[in-house]
């Protein structure tokens, strides 16, 4: 397939020209096994204009110091744990960090409640195992083992969803930088450049808490929600535009800033449990109403308007997409949503059309 046929290219492919330009202009010290220096990695994440005029797009809209701390953690012998509520760009940041540092974001372990130690250590090709016995050719390495052998970063998603006994398989890897293979009487030693970036969801707290022994092996960085309405509007506008290009949706014919602002305002008020002016207390629904969900609502509104309307993000299309994002549990969220509409949307000047549509 050509790159244009791929629905979601890996970060190192989608931003290959930016990474090449950064590497050519990078004169700072690079740690062993790194494609870029820590300073260049931060420039790649936060966006910049290089001396030759190359524009480095912004990957993360937020506090620069937070990204600097994350990058500095990966220079040390401690792994990095990104913690936050859903939609705070944990996965997005981890993917771009691995793309910039290792040039490979594909070494990924997706944490689930039913995963086994094999996903973190290694498995076996059972046909070969039965015919040959334990051998190097019968061994199936995990992404962690591949990262150790090749000196690359490994991503572990939703670490707190991983069963506790499987989590403990990481302790030796993170502390001793070795992965024993007792069946072969040998071990895999990590090369320089290897490290782990894990993500954990605040909503999953208490599912499988990290042991104190494992938590000590991580430097933790908390990923916050956007601090201001303007910042979140900027993120939704930028990311939804990029997503619309991938979905082959044309640009909207009219400025969508007003509709995006209304959407983000609703999400922020329902998340915080009060209106932006702080005068009215509100109930919050069970849904997370993250920035990522706001981007999805805008993209769905664009798809509706393009295929079934005039091409503009009209209020009726925003309303059709918005209700489904807020109301995940009809019994609980339905009442919260109706109360918000009657108390806030109905009485807000300039929102009469949105109230009617909803």
PDB file of N, CA and C in Angstrom, residues 299-338:
ATOM      1  N   UNK A 299     -15.586  15.908  14.193  1.00  0.00           N
ATOM      2  CA  UNK A 299     -15.388  15.127  12.976  1.00  0.00           C
ATOM      3  C   UNK A 299     -16.688  14.463  12.514  1.00  0.00           C
ATOM      4  N   UNK A 300     -17.479  13.964  13.470  1.00  0.00           N
ATOM      5  CA  UNK A 300     -18.752  13.362  13.103  1.00  0.00           C
ATOM      6  C   UNK A 300     -19.688  14.421  12.537  1.00  0.00           C
ATOM      7  N   UNK A 301     -19.661  15.620  13.106  1.00  0.00           N
ATOM      8  CA  UNK A 301     -20.493  16.708  12.588  1.00  0.00           C
ATOM      9  C   UNK A 301     -20.081  17.071  11.167  1.00  0.00           C
ATOM     10  N   UNK A 302     -18.756  17.066  10.912  1.00  0.00           N
ATOM     11  CA  UNK A 302     -18.279  17.349   9.560  1.00  0.00           C
ATOM     12  C   UNK A 302     -18.741  16.281   8.581  1.00  0.00           C
ATOM     13  N   UNK A 303     -18.668  15.022   8.990  1.00  0.00           N
ATOM     14  CA  UNK A 303     -19.106  13.939   8.110  1.00  0.00           C
ATOM     15  C   UNK A 303     -20.602  14.048   7.812  1.00  0.00           C
ATOM     16  N   UNK A 304     -21.402  14.348   8.833  1.00  0.00           N
ATOM     17  CA  UNK A 304     -22.840  14.532   8.620  1.00  0.00           C
ATOM     18  C   UNK A 304     -23.115  15.679   7.655  1.00  0.00           C
ATOM     19  N   UNK A 305     -22.432  16.794   7.872  1.00  0.00           N
ATOM     20  CA  UNK A 305     -22.694  17.972   7.040  1.00  0.00           C
ATOM     21  C   UNK A 305     -22.252  17.763   5.601  1.00  0.00           C
ATOM     22  N   UNK A 306     -21.148  17.034   5.413  1.00  0.00           N
ATOM     23  CA  UNK A 306     -20.632  16.837   4.058  1.00  0.00           C
ATOM     24  C   UNK A 306     -21.494  15.859   3.264  1.00  0.00           C
ATOM     25  N   UNK A 307     -21.883  14.751   3.902  1.00  0.00           N
ATOM     26  CA  UNK A 307     -22.601  13.719   3.172  1.00  0.00           C
ATOM     27  C   UNK A 307     -24.115  13.914   3.158  1.00  0.00           C
ATOM     28  N   UNK A 308     -24.647  14.638   4.158  1.00  0.00           N
ATOM     29  CA  UNK A 308     -26.099  14.762   4.245  1.00  0.00           C
ATOM     30  C   UNK A 308     -26.581  16.205   4.332  1.00  0.00           C
ATOM     31  N   UNK A 309     -25.680  17.159   4.212  1.00  0.00           N
ATOM     32  CA  UNK A 309     -26.080  18.557   4.320  1.00  0.00           C
ATOM     33  C   UNK A 309     -25.386  19.433   3.302  1.00  0.00           C
ATOM     34  N   UNK A 310     -25.126  20.660   3.700  1.00  0.00           N
ATOM     35  CA  UNK A 310     -24.556  21.647   2.783  1.00  0.00           C
ATOM     36  C   UNK A 310     -23.035  21.724   2.851  1.00  0.00           C
ATOM     37  N   UNK A 311     -22.429  21.040   3.802  1.00  0.00           N
ATOM     38  CA  UNK A 311     -20.972  21.100   3.958  1.00  0.00           C
ATOM     39  C   UNK A 311     -20.528  21.926   5.142  1.00  0.00           C
ATOM     40  N   UNK A 312     -21.425  22.756   5.702  1.00  0.00           N
ATOM     41  CA  UNK A 312     -21.102  23.547   6.891  1.00  0.00           C
ATOM     42  C   UNK A 312     -21.394  22.731   8.144  1.00  0.00           C
ATOM     43  N   UNK A 313     -20.675  23.049   9.238  1.00  0.00           N
ATOM     44  CA  UNK A 313     -21.016  22.431  10.524  1.00  0.00           C
ATOM     45  C   UNK A 313     -22.201  23.196  11.093  1.00  0.00           C
ATOM     46  N   UNK A 314     -23.372  22.833  10.652  1.00  0.00           N
ATOM     47  CA  UNK A 314     -24.579  23.501  11.124  1.00  0.00           C
ATOM     48  C   UNK A 314     -24.912  23.027  12.531  1.00  0.00           C
ATOM     49  N   UNK A 315     -25.703  23.842  13.224  1.00  0.00           N
ATOM     50  CA  UNK A 315     -26.052  23.536  14.606  1.00  0.00           C
ATOM     51  C   UNK A 315     -26.768  22.195  14.730  1.00  0.00           C
ATOM     52  N   UNK A 316     -27.598  21.852  13.749  1.00  0.00           N
ATOM     53  CA  UNK A 316     -28.350  20.592  13.837  1.00  0.00           C
ATOM     54  C   UNK A 316     -27.419  19.382  13.803  1.00  0.00           C
ATOM     55  N   UNK A 317     -26.305  19.471  13.048  1.00  0.00           N
ATOM     56  CA  UNK A 317     -25.378  18.348  12.980  1.00  0.00           C
ATOM     57  C   UNK A 317     -24.538  18.256  14.251  1.00  0.00           C
ATOM     58  N   UNK A 318     -24.173  19.408  14.808  1.00  0.00           N
ATOM     59  CA  UNK A 318     -23.456  19.397  16.075  1.00  0.00           C
ATOM     60  C   UNK A 318     -24.326  18.793  17.167  1.00  0.00           C
ATOM     61  N   UNK A 319     -25.604  19.159  17.187  1.00  0.00           N
ATOM     62  CA  UNK A 319     -26.526  18.638  18.203  1.00  0.00           C
ATOM     63  C   UNK A 319     -26.689  17.128  18.074  1.00  0.00           C
ATOM     64  N   UNK A 320     -26.778  16.637  16.835  1.00  0.00           N
ATOM     65  CA  UNK A 320     -26.957  15.206  16.621  1.00  0.00           C
ATOM     66  C   UNK A 320     -25.764  14.407  17.129  1.00  0.00           C
ATOM     67  N   UNK A 321     -24.568  14.953  16.980  1.00  0.00           N
ATOM     68  CA  UNK A 321     -23.355  14.259  17.419  1.00  0.00           C
ATOM     69  C   UNK A 321     -23.114  14.443  18.910  1.00  0.00           C
ATOM     70  N   UNK A 322     -23.526  15.586  19.443  1.00  0.00           N
ATOM     71  CA  UNK A 322     -23.233  15.941  20.833  1.00  0.00           C
ATOM     72  C   UNK A 322     -23.973  15.070  21.836  1.00  0.00           C
ATOM     73  N   UNK A 323     -25.240  14.818  21.593  1.00  0.00           N
ATOM     74  CA  UNK A 323     -26.033  14.061  22.565  1.00  0.00           C
ATOM     75  C   UNK A 323     -25.470  12.663  22.778  1.00  0.00           C
ATOM     76  N   UNK A 324     -25.028  12.010  21.696  1.00  0.00           N
ATOM     77  CA  UNK A 324     -24.472  10.666  21.821  1.00  0.00           C
ATOM     78  C   UNK A 324     -23.178  10.640  22.597  1.00  0.00           C
ATOM     79  N   UNK A 325     -22.396  11.731  22.548  1.00  0.00           N
ATOM     80  CA  UNK A 325     -21.140  11.788  23.287  1.00  0.00           C
ATOM     81  C   UNK A 325     -21.370  11.969  24.777  1.00  0.00           C
ATOM     82  N   UNK A 326     -22.408  12.714  25.149  1.00  0.00           N
ATOM     83  CA  UNK A 326     -22.677  13.003  26.559  1.00  0.00           C
ATOM     84  C   UNK A 326     -23.420  11.859  27.231  1.00  0.00           C
ATOM     85  N   UNK A 327     -24.430  11.333  26.560  1.00  0.00           N
ATOM     86  CA  UNK A 327     -25.309  10.340  27.163  1.00  0.00           C
ATOM     87  C   UNK A 327     -24.802   8.938  26.840  1.00  0.00           C
ATOM     88  N   UNK A 328     -23.966   8.381  27.725  1.00  0.00           N
ATOM     89  CA  UNK A 328     -23.486   7.006  27.593  1.00  0.00           C
ATOM     90  C   UNK A 328     -24.398   6.036  28.353  1.00  0.00           C
ATOM     91  N   UNK A 329     -24.897   6.479  29.495  1.00  0.00           N
ATOM     92  CA  UNK A 329     -25.838   5.688  30.292  1.00  0.00           C
ATOM     93  C   UNK A 329     -27.176   6.432  30.279  1.00  0.00           C
ATOM     94  N   UNK A 330     -28.163   5.963  29.501  1.00  0.00           N
ATOM     95  CA  UNK A 330     -29.426   6.714  29.371  1.00  0.00           C
ATOM     96  C   UNK A 330     -30.101   7.025  30.694  1.00  0.00           C
ATOM     97  N   UNK A 331     -30.051   6.088  31.638  1.00  0.00           N
ATOM     98  CA  UNK A 331     -30.738   6.301  32.910  1.00  0.00           C
ATOM     99  C   UNK A 331     -30.096   7.421  33.720  1.00  0.00           C
ATOM    100  N   UNK A 332     -28.754   7.392  33.834  1.00  0.00           N
ATOM    101  CA  UNK A 332     -28.066   8.381  34.659  1.00  0.00           C
ATOM    102  C   UNK A 332     -27.757   9.656  33.879  1.00  0.00           C
ATOM    103  N   UNK A 333     -27.148   9.492  32.720  1.00  0.00           N
ATOM    104  CA  UNK A 333     -26.692  10.659  31.964  1.00  0.00           C
ATOM    105  C   UNK A 333     -27.835  11.425  31.323  1.00  0.00           C
ATOM    106  N   UNK A 334     -28.927  10.723  30.996  1.00  0.00           N
ATOM    107  CA  UNK A 334     -30.048  11.406  30.362  1.00  0.00           C
ATOM    108  C   UNK A 334     -30.612  12.514  31.235  1.00  0.00           C
ATOM    109  N   UNK A 335     -30.788  12.231  32.523  1.00  0.00           N
ATOM    110  CA  UNK A 335     -31.325  13.234  33.445  1.00  0.00           C
ATOM    111  C   UNK A 335     -30.359  14.400  33.611  1.00  0.00           C
ATOM    112  N   UNK A 336     -29.049  14.089  33.706  1.00  0.00           N
ATOM    113  CA  UNK A 336     -28.037  15.145  33.848  1.00  0.00           C
ATOM    114  C   UNK A 336     -28.033  16.042  32.618  1.00  0.00           C
ATOM    115  N   UNK A 337     -28.129  15.437  31.446  1.00  0.00           N
ATOM    116  CA  UNK A 337     -28.094  16.194  30.200  1.00  0.00           C
ATOM    117  C   UNK A 337     -29.331  17.078  30.047  1.00  0.00           C
ATOM    118  N   UNK A 338     -30.502  16.550  30.368  1.00  0.00           N
ATOM    119  CA  UNK A 338     -31.729  17.353  30.267  1.00  0.00           C
ATOM    120  C   UNK A 338     -31.697  18.532  31.233  1.00  0.00           C
TER     121      UNK A 338
END
